Short mmCIF file of N, CA, C and O and ligand atoms in Angstrom, two decimals:
data_model
loop_
_atom_site.label_atom_id
_atom_site.label_comp_id
_atom_site.label_asym_id
_atom_site.label_seq_id
_atom_site.Cartn_x
_atom_site.Cartn_y
_atom_site.Cartn_z
N MET D 1 -90.36 58.60 -33.68
CA MET D 1 -89.88 58.89 -35.04
C MET D 1 -88.48 58.31 -35.22
O MET D 1 -87.63 58.47 -34.36
N PRO D 2 -88.23 57.67 -36.36
CA PRO D 2 -86.88 57.16 -36.61
C PRO D 2 -85.92 58.30 -36.90
O PRO D 2 -86.34 59.36 -37.34
N SER D 3 -84.65 58.08 -36.66
CA SER D 3 -83.66 59.08 -37.04
C SER D 3 -83.36 58.96 -38.52
O SER D 3 -83.72 57.99 -39.17
N LYS D 4 -82.67 59.95 -39.06
CA LYS D 4 -82.39 59.97 -40.49
C LYS D 4 -81.45 58.84 -40.90
O LYS D 4 -81.35 58.52 -42.07
N THR D 5 -80.75 58.28 -39.96
CA THR D 5 -79.80 57.23 -40.32
C THR D 5 -80.45 55.86 -40.30
O THR D 5 -79.85 54.89 -40.72
N GLU D 6 -81.68 55.78 -39.82
CA GLU D 6 -82.34 54.49 -39.80
C GLU D 6 -82.82 54.09 -41.19
O GLU D 6 -83.02 54.90 -42.06
N MET D 7 -83.00 52.80 -41.36
CA MET D 7 -83.45 52.25 -42.64
C MET D 7 -84.90 52.63 -42.90
O MET D 7 -85.75 52.47 -42.04
N LEU D 8 -85.16 53.13 -44.10
CA LEU D 8 -86.54 53.34 -44.53
C LEU D 8 -86.97 52.15 -45.38
O LEU D 8 -86.16 51.57 -46.10
N ARG D 9 -88.26 51.82 -45.29
CA ARG D 9 -88.79 50.73 -46.11
C ARG D 9 -89.94 51.25 -46.93
O ARG D 9 -90.85 51.91 -46.40
N GLY D 10 -89.89 50.93 -48.23
CA GLY D 10 -90.94 51.40 -49.12
C GLY D 10 -91.54 50.25 -49.90
O GLY D 10 -90.94 49.19 -50.05
N SER D 11 -92.75 50.47 -50.41
CA SER D 11 -93.40 49.45 -51.24
C SER D 11 -94.44 50.13 -52.12
O SER D 11 -94.96 51.19 -51.80
N CYS D 12 -94.75 49.44 -53.23
CA CYS D 12 -95.81 49.93 -54.09
C CYS D 12 -97.15 49.40 -53.57
O CYS D 12 -97.20 48.66 -52.60
N ASN D 13 -98.23 49.75 -54.25
CA ASN D 13 -99.56 49.35 -53.76
C ASN D 13 -99.78 47.84 -53.78
O ASN D 13 -100.46 47.31 -52.90
N CYS D 14 -99.21 47.15 -54.78
CA CYS D 14 -99.44 45.70 -54.87
C CYS D 14 -98.36 44.91 -54.15
O CYS D 14 -98.42 43.68 -54.12
N LYS D 15 -97.36 45.60 -53.59
CA LYS D 15 -96.23 44.97 -52.90
C LYS D 15 -95.34 44.16 -53.83
O LYS D 15 -94.50 43.39 -53.37
N GLY D 16 -95.52 44.32 -55.14
CA GLY D 16 -94.66 43.63 -56.09
C GLY D 16 -93.24 44.19 -56.06
O GLY D 16 -92.29 43.48 -56.38
N VAL D 17 -93.11 45.45 -55.70
CA VAL D 17 -91.80 46.07 -55.54
C VAL D 17 -91.68 46.56 -54.10
O VAL D 17 -92.58 47.26 -53.60
N THR D 18 -90.63 46.14 -53.45
CA THR D 18 -90.32 46.65 -52.12
C THR D 18 -88.86 47.09 -52.13
O THR D 18 -88.07 46.62 -52.95
N PHE D 19 -88.52 48.02 -51.25
CA PHE D 19 -87.13 48.45 -51.20
C PHE D 19 -86.80 48.99 -49.82
O PHE D 19 -87.68 49.35 -49.04
N THR D 20 -85.51 48.99 -49.55
CA THR D 20 -85.01 49.66 -48.34
C THR D 20 -84.03 50.72 -48.80
O THR D 20 -83.42 50.60 -49.86
N VAL D 21 -83.91 51.75 -47.99
CA VAL D 21 -82.95 52.80 -48.31
C VAL D 21 -82.33 53.31 -47.01
O VAL D 21 -83.02 53.58 -46.03
N LYS D 22 -81.01 53.36 -47.03
CA LYS D 22 -80.27 53.92 -45.91
C LYS D 22 -79.98 55.37 -46.19
O LYS D 22 -79.76 55.75 -47.34
N ASP D 23 -79.92 56.18 -45.16
CA ASP D 23 -79.46 57.56 -45.31
C ASP D 23 -80.26 58.31 -46.37
O ASP D 23 -79.70 58.95 -47.25
N GLY D 24 -81.58 58.21 -46.28
CA GLY D 24 -82.43 58.83 -47.28
C GLY D 24 -82.73 60.29 -47.02
O GLY D 24 -83.54 60.89 -47.70
N GLY D 25 -82.09 60.88 -46.03
CA GLY D 25 -82.42 62.25 -45.67
C GLY D 25 -81.47 63.29 -46.19
O GLY D 25 -81.50 64.44 -45.75
N GLN D 26 -80.61 62.92 -47.14
CA GLN D 26 -79.63 63.88 -47.64
C GLN D 26 -80.31 65.06 -48.30
O GLN D 26 -79.88 66.19 -48.18
N SER D 27 -81.35 64.78 -49.05
CA SER D 27 -82.06 65.84 -49.73
C SER D 27 -83.52 65.46 -49.83
O SER D 27 -83.85 64.41 -50.37
N VAL D 28 -84.37 66.29 -49.27
CA VAL D 28 -85.81 66.02 -49.27
C VAL D 28 -86.48 67.20 -49.94
O VAL D 28 -86.36 68.34 -49.49
N SER D 29 -87.16 66.93 -51.04
CA SER D 29 -87.71 68.03 -51.81
C SER D 29 -89.10 67.70 -52.35
O SER D 29 -89.50 66.54 -52.41
N ALA D 30 -89.79 68.76 -52.71
CA ALA D 30 -91.05 68.64 -53.43
C ALA D 30 -90.82 69.26 -54.80
O ALA D 30 -90.48 70.44 -54.90
N CYS D 31 -90.98 68.45 -55.85
CA CYS D 31 -90.72 68.96 -57.20
C CYS D 31 -92.03 69.26 -57.90
O CYS D 31 -92.92 68.42 -57.95
N HIS D 32 -92.09 70.47 -58.43
CA HIS D 32 -93.32 70.95 -59.07
C HIS D 32 -93.18 70.99 -60.60
O HIS D 32 -93.99 71.62 -61.27
N CYS D 33 -92.17 70.30 -61.15
CA CYS D 33 -91.99 70.32 -62.61
C CYS D 33 -93.13 69.55 -63.29
O CYS D 33 -93.82 68.75 -62.67
N THR D 34 -93.28 69.80 -64.58
CA THR D 34 -94.39 69.20 -65.31
C THR D 34 -94.33 67.68 -65.30
O THR D 34 -95.35 67.00 -65.11
N GLN D 35 -93.13 67.12 -65.49
CA GLN D 35 -93.02 65.65 -65.49
C GLN D 35 -93.40 65.04 -64.15
O GLN D 35 -94.11 64.03 -64.10
N CYS D 36 -92.93 65.64 -63.06
CA CYS D 36 -93.28 65.11 -61.74
C CYS D 36 -94.76 65.26 -61.45
O CYS D 36 -95.38 64.39 -60.84
N ARG D 37 -95.34 66.35 -61.94
CA ARG D 37 -96.78 66.54 -61.72
C ARG D 37 -97.57 65.49 -62.47
O ARG D 37 -98.54 64.92 -61.96
N LYS D 38 -97.17 65.22 -63.70
CA LYS D 38 -97.88 64.21 -64.47
C LYS D 38 -97.70 62.81 -63.86
O LYS D 38 -98.65 62.02 -63.77
N GLN D 39 -96.47 62.52 -63.45
CA GLN D 39 -96.19 61.18 -62.94
C GLN D 39 -96.88 60.92 -61.61
O GLN D 39 -97.37 59.83 -61.36
N SER D 40 -96.90 61.92 -60.75
CA SER D 40 -97.42 61.71 -59.40
C SER D 40 -98.87 62.14 -59.24
O SER D 40 -99.54 61.76 -58.28
N GLY D 41 -99.35 62.96 -60.15
CA GLY D 41 -100.69 63.51 -60.01
C GLY D 41 -100.74 64.82 -59.26
O GLY D 41 -101.80 65.45 -59.17
N HIS D 42 -99.60 65.25 -58.72
CA HIS D 42 -99.50 66.52 -57.99
C HIS D 42 -98.01 66.86 -57.97
O HIS D 42 -97.27 66.39 -58.83
N HIS D 43 -97.56 67.66 -57.03
CA HIS D 43 -96.11 67.79 -56.93
C HIS D 43 -95.56 66.50 -56.31
O HIS D 43 -96.29 65.75 -55.67
N TRP D 44 -94.25 66.26 -56.53
CA TRP D 44 -93.68 64.99 -56.10
C TRP D 44 -92.72 65.20 -54.93
O TRP D 44 -91.72 65.91 -55.05
N ALA D 45 -93.02 64.58 -53.81
CA ALA D 45 -92.16 64.64 -52.63
C ALA D 45 -91.21 63.46 -52.66
O ALA D 45 -91.63 62.30 -52.80
N SER D 46 -89.91 63.74 -52.52
CA SER D 46 -88.93 62.67 -52.61
C SER D 46 -87.75 62.89 -51.68
O SER D 46 -87.46 64.00 -51.27
N GLY D 47 -87.08 61.78 -51.38
CA GLY D 47 -85.79 61.80 -50.72
C GLY D 47 -84.74 61.38 -51.74
O GLY D 47 -85.06 60.76 -52.76
N TYR D 48 -83.49 61.73 -51.47
CA TYR D 48 -82.42 61.47 -52.43
C TYR D 48 -81.21 60.95 -51.69
O TYR D 48 -80.84 61.49 -50.64
N THR D 49 -80.62 59.91 -52.23
CA THR D 49 -79.39 59.41 -51.64
C THR D 49 -78.64 58.58 -52.68
O THR D 49 -79.17 58.32 -53.77
N ASP D 50 -77.42 58.16 -52.36
CA ASP D 50 -76.61 57.41 -53.30
C ASP D 50 -77.28 56.07 -53.66
O ASP D 50 -77.89 55.44 -52.79
N VAL D 51 -77.14 55.64 -54.89
CA VAL D 51 -77.77 54.38 -55.32
C VAL D 51 -77.28 53.20 -54.51
O VAL D 51 -78.00 52.21 -54.35
N SER D 52 -76.08 53.29 -53.98
CA SER D 52 -75.54 52.17 -53.20
C SER D 52 -76.31 51.97 -51.90
O SER D 52 -76.17 50.93 -51.25
N ASN D 53 -77.12 52.95 -51.50
CA ASN D 53 -77.91 52.83 -50.27
C ASN D 53 -79.25 52.12 -50.49
O ASN D 53 -79.99 51.90 -49.52
N PHE D 54 -79.54 51.77 -51.73
CA PHE D 54 -80.82 51.13 -52.03
C PHE D 54 -80.67 49.62 -52.16
O PHE D 54 -79.69 49.13 -52.70
N GLU D 55 -81.68 48.92 -51.65
CA GLU D 55 -81.85 47.50 -51.99
C GLU D 55 -83.27 47.34 -52.47
O GLU D 55 -84.22 47.61 -51.73
N ILE D 56 -83.41 46.92 -53.72
CA ILE D 56 -84.73 46.85 -54.36
C ILE D 56 -85.06 45.39 -54.67
O ILE D 56 -84.23 44.66 -55.21
N THR D 57 -86.29 44.99 -54.33
CA THR D 57 -86.78 43.65 -54.63
C THR D 57 -87.98 43.78 -55.54
O THR D 57 -88.87 44.60 -55.29
N GLY D 58 -88.02 42.98 -56.59
CA GLY D 58 -89.14 43.03 -57.52
C GLY D 58 -88.75 43.70 -58.82
O GLY D 58 -87.62 44.13 -59.01
N ASP D 59 -89.71 43.77 -59.72
CA ASP D 59 -89.47 44.22 -61.08
C ASP D 59 -89.86 45.69 -61.22
O ASP D 59 -91.04 46.02 -61.21
N VAL D 60 -88.86 46.55 -61.35
CA VAL D 60 -89.12 47.97 -61.59
C VAL D 60 -89.05 48.23 -63.08
O VAL D 60 -88.10 47.80 -63.74
N ARG D 61 -90.04 48.87 -63.64
CA ARG D 61 -90.02 49.27 -65.05
C ARG D 61 -89.48 50.69 -65.12
O ARG D 61 -89.90 51.56 -64.34
N TRP D 62 -88.53 50.93 -66.04
CA TRP D 62 -87.90 52.25 -66.16
C TRP D 62 -88.36 52.93 -67.43
O TRP D 62 -88.37 52.34 -68.50
N PHE D 63 -88.74 54.18 -67.27
CA PHE D 63 -89.18 55.01 -68.39
C PHE D 63 -88.16 56.10 -68.62
O PHE D 63 -87.82 56.85 -67.69
N ASP D 64 -87.65 56.20 -69.84
CA ASP D 64 -86.70 57.25 -70.18
C ASP D 64 -87.47 58.55 -70.36
O ASP D 64 -87.99 58.84 -71.43
N ALA D 65 -87.54 59.31 -69.27
CA ALA D 65 -88.37 60.51 -69.27
C ALA D 65 -87.75 61.65 -70.06
O ALA D 65 -88.44 62.54 -70.53
N SER D 66 -86.43 61.62 -70.19
CA SER D 66 -85.72 62.64 -70.95
C SER D 66 -84.36 62.07 -71.30
O SER D 66 -84.06 60.92 -70.96
N ALA D 67 -83.55 62.86 -71.97
CA ALA D 67 -82.21 62.39 -72.32
C ALA D 67 -81.34 62.24 -71.09
O ALA D 67 -80.30 61.58 -71.13
N THR D 68 -81.76 62.84 -69.97
CA THR D 68 -80.89 62.88 -68.81
C THR D 68 -81.39 62.12 -67.59
O THR D 68 -80.67 61.97 -66.62
N ALA D 69 -82.63 61.62 -67.62
CA ALA D 69 -83.16 60.97 -66.43
C ALA D 69 -84.22 59.94 -66.78
O ALA D 69 -84.87 60.02 -67.82
N LYS D 70 -84.38 58.98 -65.89
CA LYS D 70 -85.42 57.97 -66.06
C LYS D 70 -86.25 57.89 -64.79
O LYS D 70 -85.80 58.28 -63.71
N ARG D 71 -87.46 57.34 -64.95
CA ARG D 71 -88.39 57.22 -63.84
C ARG D 71 -88.79 55.77 -63.68
O ARG D 71 -89.11 55.11 -64.67
N GLY D 72 -88.76 55.29 -62.43
CA GLY D 72 -89.05 53.89 -62.17
C GLY D 72 -90.40 53.72 -61.51
O GLY D 72 -90.75 54.44 -60.58
N PHE D 73 -91.15 52.71 -62.01
CA PHE D 73 -92.49 52.48 -61.45
C PHE D 73 -92.79 50.99 -61.44
O PHE D 73 -92.12 50.20 -62.11
N CYS D 74 -93.79 50.61 -60.70
CA CYS D 74 -94.21 49.21 -60.66
C CYS D 74 -95.05 48.92 -61.90
O CYS D 74 -96.05 49.60 -62.14
N PRO D 75 -94.68 47.91 -62.71
CA PRO D 75 -95.42 47.62 -63.92
C PRO D 75 -96.80 47.02 -63.66
O PRO D 75 -97.64 47.00 -64.54
N THR D 76 -97.03 46.54 -62.45
CA THR D 76 -98.33 45.93 -62.14
C THR D 76 -99.33 46.96 -61.64
O THR D 76 -100.42 47.10 -62.18
N CYS D 77 -98.96 47.73 -60.62
CA CYS D 77 -99.92 48.66 -60.03
C CYS D 77 -99.67 50.11 -60.42
O CYS D 77 -100.50 50.98 -60.16
N GLY D 78 -98.53 50.39 -61.06
CA GLY D 78 -98.29 51.72 -61.58
C GLY D 78 -97.70 52.72 -60.62
O GLY D 78 -97.50 53.88 -60.98
N CYS D 79 -97.44 52.31 -59.39
CA CYS D 79 -96.89 53.25 -58.41
C CYS D 79 -95.57 53.83 -58.90
O CYS D 79 -94.67 53.11 -59.32
N PHE D 80 -95.44 55.13 -58.82
CA PHE D 80 -94.22 55.85 -59.17
C PHE D 80 -93.29 55.81 -57.97
O PHE D 80 -93.64 56.28 -56.89
N LEU D 81 -92.11 55.23 -58.17
CA LEU D 81 -91.23 54.94 -57.04
C LEU D 81 -89.91 55.71 -57.07
O LEU D 81 -89.46 56.19 -56.02
N PHE D 82 -89.28 55.81 -58.26
CA PHE D 82 -87.90 56.32 -58.32
C PHE D 82 -87.70 57.31 -59.46
O PHE D 82 -88.36 57.23 -60.49
N TRP D 83 -86.75 58.18 -59.25
CA TRP D 83 -86.23 59.07 -60.30
C TRP D 83 -84.72 58.95 -60.26
O TRP D 83 -84.12 59.05 -59.19
N LYS D 84 -84.13 58.71 -61.45
CA LYS D 84 -82.69 58.50 -61.49
C LYS D 84 -82.08 59.30 -62.64
O LYS D 84 -82.44 59.11 -63.79
N SER D 85 -81.15 60.19 -62.28
CA SER D 85 -80.38 60.90 -63.30
C SER D 85 -79.42 59.92 -63.95
O SER D 85 -78.90 59.01 -63.30
N ASN D 86 -79.18 60.10 -65.26
CA ASN D 86 -78.24 59.23 -65.95
C ASN D 86 -76.79 59.60 -65.66
O ASN D 86 -75.89 58.85 -65.99
N THR D 87 -76.58 60.75 -65.04
CA THR D 87 -75.21 61.21 -64.83
C THR D 87 -74.83 61.35 -63.36
O THR D 87 -73.68 61.62 -63.05
N GLU D 88 -75.78 61.15 -62.45
CA GLU D 88 -75.47 61.27 -61.02
C GLU D 88 -75.43 59.88 -60.38
O GLU D 88 -76.03 58.94 -60.88
N ASP D 89 -74.73 59.80 -59.26
CA ASP D 89 -74.66 58.54 -58.53
C ASP D 89 -75.83 58.38 -57.57
O ASP D 89 -75.98 57.34 -56.93
N GLY D 90 -76.66 59.39 -57.47
CA GLY D 90 -77.79 59.35 -56.54
C GLY D 90 -79.08 58.99 -57.23
O GLY D 90 -79.19 58.98 -58.46
N MET D 91 -80.08 58.66 -56.41
CA MET D 91 -81.40 58.35 -56.92
C MET D 91 -82.43 58.89 -55.92
O MET D 91 -82.21 58.86 -54.72
N SER D 92 -83.54 59.36 -56.46
CA SER D 92 -84.63 59.85 -55.61
C SER D 92 -85.70 58.78 -55.49
O SER D 92 -85.91 57.99 -56.41
N PHE D 93 -86.36 58.77 -54.35
CA PHE D 93 -87.45 57.81 -54.11
C PHE D 93 -88.66 58.57 -53.59
O PHE D 93 -88.53 59.59 -52.90
N SER D 94 -89.83 58.07 -53.90
CA SER D 94 -91.08 58.72 -53.48
C SER D 94 -91.24 58.62 -51.97
O SER D 94 -91.20 57.52 -51.40
N LEU D 95 -91.47 59.74 -51.32
CA LEU D 95 -91.72 59.69 -49.87
C LEU D 95 -93.08 59.08 -49.57
O LEU D 95 -93.28 58.48 -48.53
N GLY D 96 -94.01 59.23 -50.51
CA GLY D 96 -95.34 58.70 -50.29
C GLY D 96 -95.42 57.18 -50.25
O GLY D 96 -96.43 56.63 -49.80
N VAL D 97 -94.39 56.48 -50.72
CA VAL D 97 -94.43 55.02 -50.72
C VAL D 97 -93.69 54.42 -49.53
O VAL D 97 -93.62 53.19 -49.40
N ILE D 98 -93.16 55.27 -48.67
CA ILE D 98 -92.48 54.77 -47.47
C ILE D 98 -93.52 54.26 -46.48
O ILE D 98 -94.52 54.93 -46.21
N ASP D 99 -93.30 53.08 -45.95
CA ASP D 99 -94.21 52.49 -44.97
C ASP D 99 -93.82 52.95 -43.57
O ASP D 99 -92.69 52.74 -43.14
N GLY D 100 -94.75 53.58 -42.89
CA GLY D 100 -94.48 54.09 -41.54
C GLY D 100 -93.86 55.46 -41.59
O GLY D 100 -93.72 56.06 -42.66
N PRO D 101 -93.50 55.99 -40.43
CA PRO D 101 -92.92 57.35 -40.36
C PRO D 101 -91.58 57.41 -41.10
O PRO D 101 -90.82 56.44 -41.09
N THR D 102 -91.31 58.55 -41.71
CA THR D 102 -90.02 58.72 -42.39
C THR D 102 -88.98 59.39 -41.49
O THR D 102 -87.78 59.24 -41.71
N GLY D 103 -89.44 60.18 -40.53
CA GLY D 103 -88.51 60.94 -39.71
C GLY D 103 -87.87 62.09 -40.46
O GLY D 103 -86.95 62.73 -39.95
N LEU D 104 -88.36 62.38 -41.65
CA LEU D 104 -87.76 63.41 -42.50
C LEU D 104 -88.63 64.67 -42.50
O LEU D 104 -89.79 64.63 -42.14
N GLU D 105 -88.02 65.76 -42.93
CA GLU D 105 -88.75 67.01 -43.09
C GLU D 105 -88.44 67.62 -44.45
O GLU D 105 -87.32 67.55 -44.93
N MET D 106 -89.45 68.23 -45.05
CA MET D 106 -89.26 68.88 -46.35
C MET D 106 -88.19 69.95 -46.23
O MET D 106 -88.18 70.73 -45.28
N GLN D 107 -87.27 69.98 -47.20
CA GLN D 107 -86.18 70.96 -47.17
C GLN D 107 -86.35 72.05 -48.23
O GLN D 107 -85.89 73.16 -48.06
N LYS D 108 -86.96 71.71 -49.36
CA LYS D 108 -87.09 72.72 -50.42
C LYS D 108 -88.16 72.32 -51.43
O LYS D 108 -88.42 71.14 -51.64
N HIS D 109 -88.71 73.35 -52.03
CA HIS D 109 -89.58 73.18 -53.19
C HIS D 109 -88.76 73.54 -54.42
O HIS D 109 -88.09 74.58 -54.43
N ILE D 110 -88.80 72.69 -55.44
CA ILE D 110 -88.03 72.97 -56.65
C ILE D 110 -88.95 73.01 -57.88
O ILE D 110 -90.05 72.46 -57.86
N PHE D 111 -88.46 73.70 -58.90
CA PHE D 111 -89.21 73.90 -60.15
C PHE D 111 -90.59 74.52 -59.89
O PHE D 111 -91.57 74.17 -60.54
N VAL D 112 -90.63 75.46 -58.95
CA VAL D 112 -91.91 76.08 -58.63
C VAL D 112 -92.42 76.95 -59.77
O VAL D 112 -93.61 77.27 -59.83
N ALA D 113 -91.52 77.30 -60.72
CA ALA D 113 -91.97 78.07 -61.89
C ALA D 113 -92.97 77.28 -62.71
O ALA D 113 -93.78 77.86 -63.44
N ASP D 114 -92.94 75.94 -62.58
CA ASP D 114 -93.83 75.07 -63.37
C ASP D 114 -95.02 74.58 -62.56
O ASP D 114 -95.77 73.72 -63.03
N LYS D 115 -95.21 75.09 -61.36
CA LYS D 115 -96.25 74.52 -60.49
C LYS D 115 -97.66 74.76 -61.05
O LYS D 115 -97.88 75.64 -61.86
N GLY D 116 -98.59 73.96 -60.59
CA GLY D 116 -99.97 74.11 -61.01
C GLY D 116 -100.60 75.37 -60.43
O GLY D 116 -100.10 75.93 -59.44
N ASP D 117 -101.70 75.79 -61.03
CA ASP D 117 -102.34 77.04 -60.58
C ASP D 117 -103.41 76.78 -59.51
O ASP D 117 -104.04 77.71 -59.03
N TYR D 118 -103.59 75.54 -59.13
CA TYR D 118 -104.70 75.19 -58.25
C TYR D 118 -104.29 75.05 -56.79
O TYR D 118 -105.09 74.65 -55.95
N TYR D 119 -103.02 75.37 -56.48
CA TYR D 119 -102.58 75.30 -55.08
C TYR D 119 -101.57 76.39 -54.80
O TYR D 119 -100.96 76.95 -55.71
N THR D 120 -101.39 76.66 -53.51
CA THR D 120 -100.45 77.66 -53.04
C THR D 120 -99.44 76.97 -52.14
O THR D 120 -99.81 76.13 -51.32
N ILE D 121 -98.17 77.31 -52.33
CA ILE D 121 -97.14 76.77 -51.45
C ILE D 121 -97.03 77.72 -50.26
O ILE D 121 -96.63 78.87 -50.42
N ALA D 122 -97.41 77.24 -49.09
CA ALA D 122 -97.48 78.14 -47.94
C ALA D 122 -96.92 77.50 -46.68
O ALA D 122 -97.37 77.77 -45.57
N ASP D 123 -95.94 76.61 -46.85
CA ASP D 123 -95.40 75.94 -45.66
C ASP D 123 -94.12 76.58 -45.14
O ASP D 123 -93.53 76.10 -44.18
N GLY D 124 -93.67 77.69 -45.78
CA GLY D 124 -92.50 78.39 -45.27
C GLY D 124 -91.18 77.76 -45.68
O GLY D 124 -90.12 78.28 -45.35
N VAL D 125 -91.22 76.63 -46.39
CA VAL D 125 -89.99 75.97 -46.84
C VAL D 125 -89.47 76.72 -48.08
O VAL D 125 -90.24 77.24 -48.87
N SER D 126 -88.13 76.77 -48.22
CA SER D 126 -87.54 77.54 -49.30
C SER D 126 -88.00 77.04 -50.67
O SER D 126 -88.28 75.85 -50.84
N GLN D 127 -88.05 77.97 -51.62
CA GLN D 127 -88.53 77.66 -52.97
C GLN D 127 -87.48 78.06 -53.99
O GLN D 127 -86.86 79.10 -53.87
N ARG D 128 -87.32 77.21 -54.99
CA ARG D 128 -86.44 77.52 -56.12
C ARG D 128 -87.26 77.52 -57.39
O ARG D 128 -88.07 76.64 -57.59
N GLU D 129 -86.98 78.48 -58.26
CA GLU D 129 -87.73 78.56 -59.53
C GLU D 129 -87.48 77.32 -60.37
O GLU D 129 -88.37 76.84 -61.06
N GLN D 130 -86.22 76.82 -60.36
CA GLN D 130 -85.87 75.62 -61.13
C GLN D 130 -85.43 74.51 -60.20
O GLN D 130 -85.15 74.73 -59.06
ZN1 LIG L 201 -97.06 47.27 -57.56
#
């Protein structure tokens, strides 16, 4: 398993977008909000780190999901890759698009008040209503 300080490499399904991220283990969460559920098809597992730690190759399409955040995806294959607040210096990336082991562990479930009714969170990781 790589350590948290090692470079992670991610890609979409068509490989049109690839990226590397350093220090992606600052915050690892599963978001159960309605937008993340719609975008990912389930809850969304992501890592978060400063934008300066990312190197992205290819064309990312950005969707203004709200007044405060945008979501980045591959315009060719549709893979959901990034979430970026308009006011923070950090950006989240999908853990599911990382190629190979991440070396990371889930730290928290967030927005569990909005979670779907078809699953139970039972992994013992802390949960936040928002
Ligand atoms: Zn793609």
